[in-house]
């Protein structure tokens, strides 16, 4: 048993003992998670990638200018009626060209692509908010798990101390013949079990600290629980309605349905003709001679697929199927959110009831323990009676500790279920990540040399992405 205590102590040192001199609130932990989370950084980058899809879609509506260059070396063999012998002429040509193309009509496909990309950006933004909620709920759980784990350790330490006193008392009474060896053995057994429980509690505390460090990015300080529970809707029906109206998951799938509807129109527009205006300037210089040529042309180009093996029709049917799948997902998410609200409210009610009953249980168990201990001192109770009474008190105190933590976690889970467990919803004093800032810079598809392009370079450097 001493070896177990030593191992736990070593793990605590290696893991970095929490700084108990620094008070830390739940808001501090949430701010730390908001700035530390790699999951948030990952999905912020994915949102920026979705923003670029809008820029790529916009670029299809703009002129495309390109140049080309080639050097050709060839031989010409021929015979004419005037020169019956075969002639052989070698030449090296330098070809230069400047091409321009602008889309005039494609049935609205490119414009629809822009609108679909915008809907996808909005869906990705709401997904980022949903992930923010997951990060915060995990932080809340880690915060209160550290607090409850520390209280469990203190409770178990006090339990070991009390049982040790009971064992010494039993040994003293055994020496004078007041109790039997059985009483001493029972106290020794209960002390061993108490030490084992202490080792488990210390291990759980170490695990809780590691989870906190992973989520928040630092070891916990002197954690201070909030003085009251967060404000939550008093009526379960209103909470469900709020979730259906404003939960980020709901808003995300609504945008996905809108994007799917636009993609159906895009697939149908691909059947229509495509018209482009093309321009070309070319130069052909025969190296080694004075011969050269220049040309310029402007023209309209129109093309349309008459028969493509059924691929276009399949694309339309596929887009419709994707739209139907998105609608089905919308239906599923609506009912899942309502269930999640009901589950969260039920867990909160259970935690509140458990806390209230544990308080009553502690009062009764403490009275019973004090009375049995006094009776044992007078010889009316055995050592086992005292140990059993103390165990009941310990169980009641452990239940209260667990219920207190679960009540807070359940309350914040209710906020998550209705969609308000966010930096804005909690009014955290932290610099918010603005999802529109990057979009506003790229939505018009700026080039690298433009003013907006240079601003983008600064943004990317500030994000540490370049």
Coordinates of C-alpha atoms in Angstrom, one line a residue:
X1 CA 0.0 0.0 0.0
X2 CA 2.9 2.4 0.7
X3 CA 4.2 1.5 -2.7
X4 CA 0.9 2.6 -4.3
X5 CA 1.0 6.0 -2.4
X6 CA 4.6 6.5 -3.6
X7 CA 3.7 5.7 -7.2
X8 CA 0.8 8.2 -7.1
X9 CA 3.0 10.9 -5.6
X10 CA 5.7 10.3 -8.3
X11 CA 3.0 10.6 -11.0
X12 CA 1.8 13.8 -9.5
X13 CA 5.3 15.3 -9.6
X14 CA 5.9 14.1 -13.1
X15 CA 2.6 15.4 -14.3
X16 CA 3.1 18.8 -12.8
X17 CA 1.4 19.6 -9.5
X18 CA -1.4 22.2 -9.8
X19 CA -0.6 25.7 -8.6
X20 CA -2.7 25.9 -5.5
X21 CA -1.8 29.5 -4.9
X22 CA -3.6 30.8 -8.0
X23 CA -7.3 31.1 -7.8
X24 CA -9.0 30.1 -11.0
X25 CA -12.7 30.4 -11.9
X26 CA -14.7 28.5 -14.5
X27 CA -14.6 31.5 -16.8
X28 CA -10.8 31.4 -16.6
X29 CA -10.8 27.8 -17.6
X30 CA -13.2 28.4 -20.5
X31 CA -11.1 31.3 -21.8
X32 CA -8.0 29.0 -21.6
X33 CA -9.8 26.3 -23.6
X34 CA -11.0 28.8 -26.2
X35 CA -7.4 30.0 -26.9
X36 CA -5.7 26.6 -26.5
X37 CA -8.0 24.2 -28.4
X38 CA -6.4 22.6 -31.4
X39 CA -9.8 21.4 -32.4
X40 CA -11.1 25.0 -32.7
X41 CA -7.9 25.9 -34.7
X42 CA -8.5 23.0 -37.0
X43 CA -12.1 23.9 -37.8
X44 CA -11.3 27.6 -38.1
X45 CA -8.8 26.6 -40.8
X46 CA -11.5 24.5 -42.5
X47 CA -13.8 27.5 -42.4
X48 CA -11.2 29.6 -44.2
X49 CA -10.8 26.8 -46.8
X50 CA -14.6 27.0 -47.3
X51 CA -14.3 30.7 -47.7
X52 CA -11.9 30.1 -50.6
X53 CA -14.5 28.0 -52.4
X54 CA -16.5 31.2 -52.8
X55 CA -13.5 33.0 -54.3
X56 CA -12.9 30.1 -56.7
X57 CA -16.6 30.2 -57.7
X58 CA -16.4 34.0 -58.3
X59 CA -13.3 33.6 -60.4
X60 CA -15.2 31.6 -63.0
X61 CA -17.2 34.7 -63.9
X62 CA -14.1 36.7 -64.6
X63 CA -11.9 36.9 -67.7
X64 CA -9.1 34.3 -68.0
X65 CA -5.9 35.6 -69.5
X66 CA -3.0 33.3 -70.3
X67 CA 0.1 33.3 -72.4
X68 CA 2.0 30.6 -74.2
X69 CA 5.4 30.2 -75.8
X70 CA 6.9 27.4 -77.8
X71 CA 10.0 26.7 -79.9
X72 CA 9.5 24.3 -82.8
X73 CA 12.2 22.7 -84.9
X74 CA 11.0 20.9 -88.1
X75 CA 11.9 19.9 -91.6
X76 CA 9.8 20.2 -94.8
X77 CA 10.3 17.7 -97.5
X78 CA 8.7 18.2 -100.9
X79 CA 8.8 17.9 -104.7
X80 CA 7.1 20.1 -107.3
X81 CA 6.6 19.9 -111.0
X82 CA 9.2 22.6 -111.5
X83 CA 11.8 21.1 -109.3
X84 CA 11.8 17.3 -109.8
X85 CA 14.4 16.8 -107.1
X86 CA 13.3 16.4 -103.4
X87 CA 13.8 19.6 -101.4
X88 CA 14.7 19.6 -97.7
X89 CA 14.2 22.8 -95.6
X90 CA 14.9 23.0 -91.9
X91 CA 13.4 25.8 -89.8
X92 CA 13.2 26.8 -86.1
X93 CA 10.1 28.8 -85.2
X94 CA 9.4 30.8 -82.0
X95 CA 5.7 30.9 -81.2
X96 CA 4.3 33.4 -78.8
X97 CA 0.6 33.8 -77.9
X98 CA -1.6 35.8 -75.6
X99 CA -5.1 34.4 -75.0
X100 CA -8.2 35.8 -73.3
X101 CA -11.5 34.2 -72.5
X102 CA -14.6 35.5 -70.8
X103 CA -17.8 33.6 -70.0
X104 CA -20.9 35.2 -71.5
X105 CA -23.5 32.5 -70.7
X106 CA -23.6 29.1 -69.1
X107 CA -27.2 28.8 -68.1
X108 CA -26.5 30.5 -64.7
X109 CA -24.3 27.6 -63.5
X110 CA -21.4 29.7 -62.3
X111 CA -23.6 32.2 -60.5
X112 CA -25.4 29.3 -58.8
X113 CA -22.0 27.9 -57.8
X114 CA -21.2 31.1 -56.0
X115 CA -24.5 31.0 -54.1
X116 CA -24.0 27.4 -53.2
X117 CA -20.5 28.1 -51.9
X118 CA -21.9 30.9 -49.8
X119 CA -24.4 28.6 -48.2
X120 CA -21.7 26.1 -47.5
X121 CA -19.6 28.8 -45.8
X122 CA -22.6 29.6 -43.5
X123 CA -23.1 25.9 -42.7
X124 CA -19.4 25.6 -41.9
X125 CA -19.6 28.6 -39.6
X126 CA -22.4 27.0 -37.6
X127 CA -20.4 23.8 -37.4
X128 CA -17.6 25.8 -35.9
X129 CA -20.0 27.1 -33.2
X130 CA -21.2 23.6 -32.5
X131 CA -17.6 22.5 -32.0
X132 CA -17.0 25.5 -29.7
X133 CA -19.9 24.2 -27.6
X134 CA -18.3 20.7 -27.4
X135 CA -15.0 22.2 -26.3
X136 CA -16.7 24.3 -23.6
X137 CA -18.8 21.4 -22.3
X138 CA -15.7 19.2 -22.0
X139 CA -14.0 22.1 -20.2
X140 CA -16.9 22.4 -17.7
X141 CA -16.7 18.6 -17.1
X142 CA -12.9 18.7 -16.6
X143 CA -13.2 21.7 -14.2
X144 CA -15.7 20.2 -11.9
X145 CA -14.1 16.7 -12.1
X146 CA -10.9 18.2 -10.8
X147 CA -12.8 19.9 -7.9
X148 CA -14.8 16.7 -7.0
X149 CA -11.7 14.5 -7.4
X150 CA -9.8 16.8 -5.0
X151 CA -12.7 16.6 -2.5
X152 CA -12.8 12.8 -2.8
X153 CA -9.1 12.7 -2.0
X154 CA -9.6 14.9 1.1
X155 CA -12.6 12.8 2.1
X156 CA -10.7 9.6 1.8
X157 CA -7.7 11.0 3.7
X158 CA -10.0 12.0 6.5
X159 CA -11.6 8.5 6.4
X160 CA -8.2 6.8 6.7
X161 CA -7.4 9.1 9.7
X162 CA -10.6 8.3 11.5
X163 CA -10.3 4.6 10.9
X164 CA -6.7 4.7 12.1
X165 CA -8.0 6.3 15.3
X166 CA -10.6 3.6 15.6
X167 CA -8.0 1.0 15.1
X168 CA -5.8 2.5 17.9
X169 CA -8.8 2.6 20.2
X170 CA -9.7 -1.0 19.4
X171 CA -6.1 -2.1 20.1
X172 CA -6.1 -0.2 23.4
X173 CA -9.4 -1.8 24.5
X174 CA -8.1 -5.2 23.4
X175 CA -5.1 -4.7 25.6
X176 CA -7.4 -4.2 28.6
X177 CA -9.7 -7.0 27.6
X178 CA -12.7 -4.9 26.7
X179 CA -12.9 -6.2 23.1
X180 CA -11.8 -9.3 21.3
X181 CA -9.2 -9.8 18.6
X182 CA -12.0 -9.9 16.1
X183 CA -12.8 -6.2 16.7
X184 CA -9.2 -5.3 16.0
X185 CA -9.1 -7.4 12.8
X186 CA -12.3 -5.7 11.6
X187 CA -10.7 -2.2 12.1
X188 CA -7.5 -3.4 10.4
X189 CA -9.6 -4.7 7.4
X190 CA -11.5 -1.5 7.1
X191 CA -8.3 0.6 7.3
X192 CA -6.8 -1.4 4.5
X193 CA -10.0 -0.8 2.4
X194 CA -9.8 2.9 3.3
X195 CA -6.2 3.2 2.1
X196 CA -7.1 1.4 -1.1
X197 CA -10.0 3.8 -1.6
X198 CA -7.6 6.7 -1.0
X199 CA -5.2 5.4 -3.6
X200 CA -8.0 5.1 -6.2
X201 CA -9.1 8.7 -5.3
X202 CA -5.6 10.0 -5.8
X203 CA -5.3 8.2 -9.1
X204 CA -8.6 9.6 -10.2
X205 CA -7.4 13.1 -9.2
X206 CA -4.3 12.7 -11.3
X207 CA -6.3 11.6 -14.3
X208 CA -8.7 14.6 -13.8
X209 CA -5.7 16.9 -13.7
X210 CA -4.3 15.4 -17.0
X211 CA -7.7 15.9 -18.7
X212 CA -7.8 19.5 -17.5
X213 CA -4.3 20.2 -18.8
X214 CA -5.2 18.7 -22.1
X215 CA -8.4 20.8 -22.5
X216 CA -7.3 24.1 -20.9
X217 CA -3.6 24.0 -21.7
X218 CA -2.3 24.3 -18.2
X219 CA -2.4 22.7 -14.8
X220 CA -5.4 23.7 -12.7
X221 CA -4.8 26.3 -10.0
X222 CA -7.0 26.7 -6.9
X223 CA -10.3 26.1 -8.7
X224 CA -13.2 28.1 -7.4
X225 CA -16.7 26.8 -8.3
X226 CA -19.3 29.4 -9.4
X227 CA -21.6 30.6 -6.6
X228 CA -24.7 29.7 -8.5
X229 CA -25.9 27.7 -11.5
X230 CA -26.2 29.3 -14.9
X231 CA -29.5 30.7 -15.9
X232 CA -31.5 28.1 -17.9
X233 CA -35.0 28.1 -19.4
X234 CA -37.6 27.2 -16.7
X235 CA -39.9 25.4 -19.2
X236 CA -38.8 22.3 -21.1
X237 CA -41.0 23.1 -24.1
X238 CA -39.6 26.6 -24.4
X239 CA -36.1 25.1 -24.2
X240 CA -36.9 22.7 -27.0
X241 CA -38.3 25.4 -29.1
X242 CA -35.2 27.5 -28.5
X243 CA -33.0 24.6 -29.6
X244 CA -35.0 24.0 -32.8
X245 CA -34.8 27.7 -33.7
X246 CA -31.2 28.6 -32.8
X247 CA -29.0 25.5 -32.2
X248 CA -25.9 25.7 -34.4
X249 CA -26.5 22.1 -35.6
X250 CA -30.0 23.1 -36.8
X251 CA -28.8 26.2 -38.5
X252 CA -26.0 24.2 -40.1
X253 CA -28.2 21.6 -41.7
X254 CA -30.7 24.3 -42.9
X255 CA -27.8 25.9 -44.8
X256 CA -26.8 22.5 -46.2
X257 CA -30.4 22.0 -47.5
X258 CA -30.2 25.4 -49.2
X259 CA -26.9 24.5 -50.8
X260 CA -28.3 21.2 -52.0
X261 CA -31.3 23.0 -53.6
X262 CA -28.9 25.3 -55.5
X263 CA -26.8 22.3 -56.7
X264 CA -29.9 20.9 -58.3
X265 CA -30.3 24.1 -60.3
X266 CA -26.6 23.9 -61.2
X267 CA -26.9 20.4 -62.5
X268 CA -29.9 21.3 -64.6
X269 CA -28.1 24.4 -66.0
X270 CA -25.2 22.2 -67.2
X271 CA -27.6 21.0 -70.0
X272 CA -27.8 24.5 -71.5
X273 CA -25.4 25.9 -74.0
X274 CA -22.1 27.6 -72.9
X275 CA -21.0 30.8 -74.7
X276 CA -17.6 32.4 -74.4
X277 CA -15.9 35.4 -76.0
X278 CA -12.3 34.4 -77.0
X279 CA -9.4 36.6 -78.1
X280 CA -5.9 35.7 -79.2
X281 CA -2.8 37.6 -80.3
X282 CA 0.0 35.4 -81.7
X283 CA 3.5 35.9 -83.2
X284 CA 5.4 33.4 -85.3
X285 CA 9.1 34.2 -85.8
X286 CA 11.3 32.0 -87.9
X287 CA 14.7 32.1 -86.2
X288 CA 17.7 32.6 -88.4
X289 CA 15.7 34.5 -91.1
X290 CA 13.8 37.7 -91.5
X291 CA 10.4 35.9 -91.9
X292 CA 7.9 36.4 -89.2
X293 CA 4.1 36.6 -88.9
X294 CA 1.6 38.1 -86.5
X295 CA -2.1 37.4 -86.0
X296 CA -5.0 38.6 -83.9
X297 CA -8.5 37.1 -83.6
X298 CA -11.7 37.7 -81.7
X299 CA -14.6 35.3 -81.8
X300 CA -17.6 33.8 -80.1
X301 CA -17.6 30.2 -79.1
X302 CA -20.7 28.2 -78.3
X303 CA -20.9 24.6 -77.3
X304 CA -23.6 22.3 -75.8
X305 CA -23.6 18.6 -75.1
X306 CA -26.2 16.9 -77.3
X307 CA -25.6 13.4 -75.9
X308 CA -23.3 12.5 -73.1
X309 CA -24.3 9.0 -72.4
X310 CA -26.8 10.0 -69.7
X311 CA -24.2 11.6 -67.4
X312 CA -26.0 15.0 -67.2
X313 CA -29.3 13.4 -66.3
X314 CA -27.6 11.3 -63.7
X315 CA -26.0 14.4 -62.2
X316 CA -29.5 16.0 -61.9
X317 CA -30.9 12.9 -60.2
X318 CA -27.9 12.7 -57.9
X319 CA -28.3 16.3 -56.8
X320 CA -31.9 15.6 -56.1
X321 CA -30.9 12.6 -54.0
X322 CA -28.4 14.7 -52.0
X323 CA -31.1 17.3 -51.4
X324 CA -33.5 14.6 -50.1
X325 CA -30.7 13.3 -47.9
X326 CA -30.1 16.8 -46.5
X327 CA -33.8 17.2 -45.8
X328 CA -33.8 13.8 -44.0
X329 CA -30.9 14.9 -41.9
X330 CA -32.7 18.1 -41.0
X331 CA -35.6 16.1 -39.8
X332 CA -33.3 13.8 -37.7
X333 CA -31.4 16.7 -36.2
X334 CA -34.6 18.5 -35.2
X335 CA -35.8 15.5 -33.2
X336 CA -32.3 14.7 -31.8
X337 CA -32.0 18.2 -30.5
X338 CA -35.4 18.0 -28.8
X339 CA -34.4 14.7 -27.2
X340 CA -31.1 16.1 -26.1
X341 CA -32.8 19.0 -24.3
X342 CA -35.1 16.5 -22.6
X343 CA -32.2 14.3 -21.5
X344 CA -30.2 17.3 -20.3
X345 CA -33.1 18.6 -18.2
X346 CA -33.8 15.2 -16.8
X347 CA -30.1 14.7 -15.8
X348 CA -30.2 18.1 -14.1
X349 CA -33.3 17.2 -12.2
X350 CA -31.7 13.9 -11.1
X351 CA -28.6 15.7 -9.9
X352 CA -30.6 18.2 -7.9
X353 CA -32.6 15.4 -6.3
X354 CA -29.5 13.4 -5.5
X355 CA -27.9 16.5 -4.0
X356 CA -30.9 17.3 -1.8
X357 CA -31.2 13.7 -0.6
X358 CA -27.5 13.4 0.1
X359 CA -27.7 16.5 2.3
X360 CA -30.5 14.9 4.3
X361 CA -28.6 11.6 4.4
X362 CA -25.5 13.3 5.7
X363 CA -27.3 14.9 8.6
X364 CA -28.9 11.6 9.6
X365 CA -25.7 9.6 9.1
X366 CA -23.7 12.0 11.2
X367 CA -26.2 11.9 14.0
X368 CA -26.2 8.1 13.8
X369 CA -22.4 7.9 13.7
X370 CA -21.9 10.3 16.7
X371 CA -24.5 8.3 18.7
X372 CA -23.0 4.9 17.9
X373 CA -19.5 6.1 18.7
X374 CA -20.7 7.3 22.1
X375 CA -22.5 4.0 22.7
X376 CA -19.4 2.1 21.7
X377 CA -17.4 4.0 24.3
X378 CA -19.9 2.8 26.9
X379 CA -19.6 -0.7 25.6
X380 CA -23.1 -0.9 24.1
X381 CA -21.8 -1.0 20.5
X382 CA -19.1 -3.0 18.8
X383 CA -16.2 -1.7 16.7
X384 CA -17.9 -3.0 13.6
X385 CA -21.0 -0.9 14.4
X386 CA -18.9 2.2 14.6
X387 CA -17.1 1.3 11.3
X388 CA -20.4 0.6 9.5
X389 CA -21.9 3.9 10.7
X390 CA -18.8 5.8 9.6
X391 CA -19.0 4.1 6.2
X392 CA -22.6 5.2 5.8
X393 CA -21.5 8.8 6.5
X394 CA -18.6 8.4 4.0
X395 CA -21.0 7.2 1.3
X396 CA -23.4 10.0 1.9
X397 CA -20.6 12.6 1.7
X398 CA -19.3 11.0 -1.5
X399 CA -22.7 11.1 -3.0
X400 CA -23.0 14.8 -2.2
X401 CA -19.6 15.5 -3.8
X402 CA -20.6 13.7 -7.0
X403 CA -24.1 15.2 -7.1
X404 CA -22.6 18.8 -6.7
X405 CA -20.3 18.2 -9.7
X406 CA -23.0 16.5 -11.7
X407 CA -25.5 19.3 -11.0
X408 CA -23.1 21.9 -12.5
X409 CA -22.2 19.7 -15.5
X410 CA -25.9 19.0 -16.2
X411 CA -26.8 22.7 -16.0
X412 CA -24.2 23.6 -18.6
X413 CA -25.2 20.6 -20.7
X414 CA -28.7 22.2 -20.8
X415 CA -27.1 25.3 -22.2
X416 CA -25.3 23.2 -24.8
X417 CA -28.5 21.4 -25.8
X418 CA -30.2 24.7 -26.6
X419 CA -27.2 26.2 -28.3
X420 CA -26.0 28.9 -25.9
X421 CA -22.9 27.4 -24.5
X422 CA -20.7 29.7 -26.6
X423 CA -18.3 32.6 -25.9
X424 CA -21.0 35.0 -26.8
X425 CA -23.7 33.2 -24.8
X426 CA -21.5 33.0 -21.7
X427 CA -20.2 36.6 -22.3
X428 CA -16.6 35.5 -21.9
X429 CA -14.0 38.2 -21.7
X430 CA -11.9 36.8 -24.5
X431 CA -11.0 38.1 -28.0
X432 CA -13.5 36.4 -30.3
X433 CA -12.5 34.7 -33.5
X434 CA -14.4 36.6 -36.2
X435 CA -15.4 34.1 -38.9
X436 CA -16.5 37.0 -41.3
X437 CA -13.1 38.8 -41.2
X438 CA -11.3 36.3 -43.5
X439 CA -14.4 35.9 -45.7
X440 CA -14.7 39.6 -46.3
X441 CA -11.1 39.6 -47.6
X442 CA -11.5 36.7 -50.0
X443 CA -15.1 36.8 -51.2
X444 CA -14.2 38.9 -54.2
X445 CA -11.3 36.6 -55.2
X446 CA -8.4 39.0 -54.9
X447 CA -5.1 38.3 -56.6
X448 CA -1.9 38.1 -54.7
X449 CA -0.7 41.5 -55.9
X450 CA -3.9 43.4 -55.1
X451 CA -4.5 45.4 -51.9
X452 CA -6.7 42.8 -50.5
X453 CA -4.2 40.1 -51.4
X454 CA -1.5 41.8 -49.4
X455 CA -3.9 42.2 -46.5
X456 CA -4.5 38.4 -46.7
X457 CA -0.8 37.8 -46.5
X458 CA -0.6 39.8 -43.2
X459 CA -3.6 37.9 -41.9
X460 CA -2.1 34.5 -42.7
X461 CA 1.2 35.5 -41.1
X462 CA -0.5 36.7 -37.9
X463 CA -2.3 33.3 -37.8
X464 CA 1.1 31.6 -38.1
X465 CA 0.0 29.8 -41.2
X466 CA 2.8 31.1 -43.4

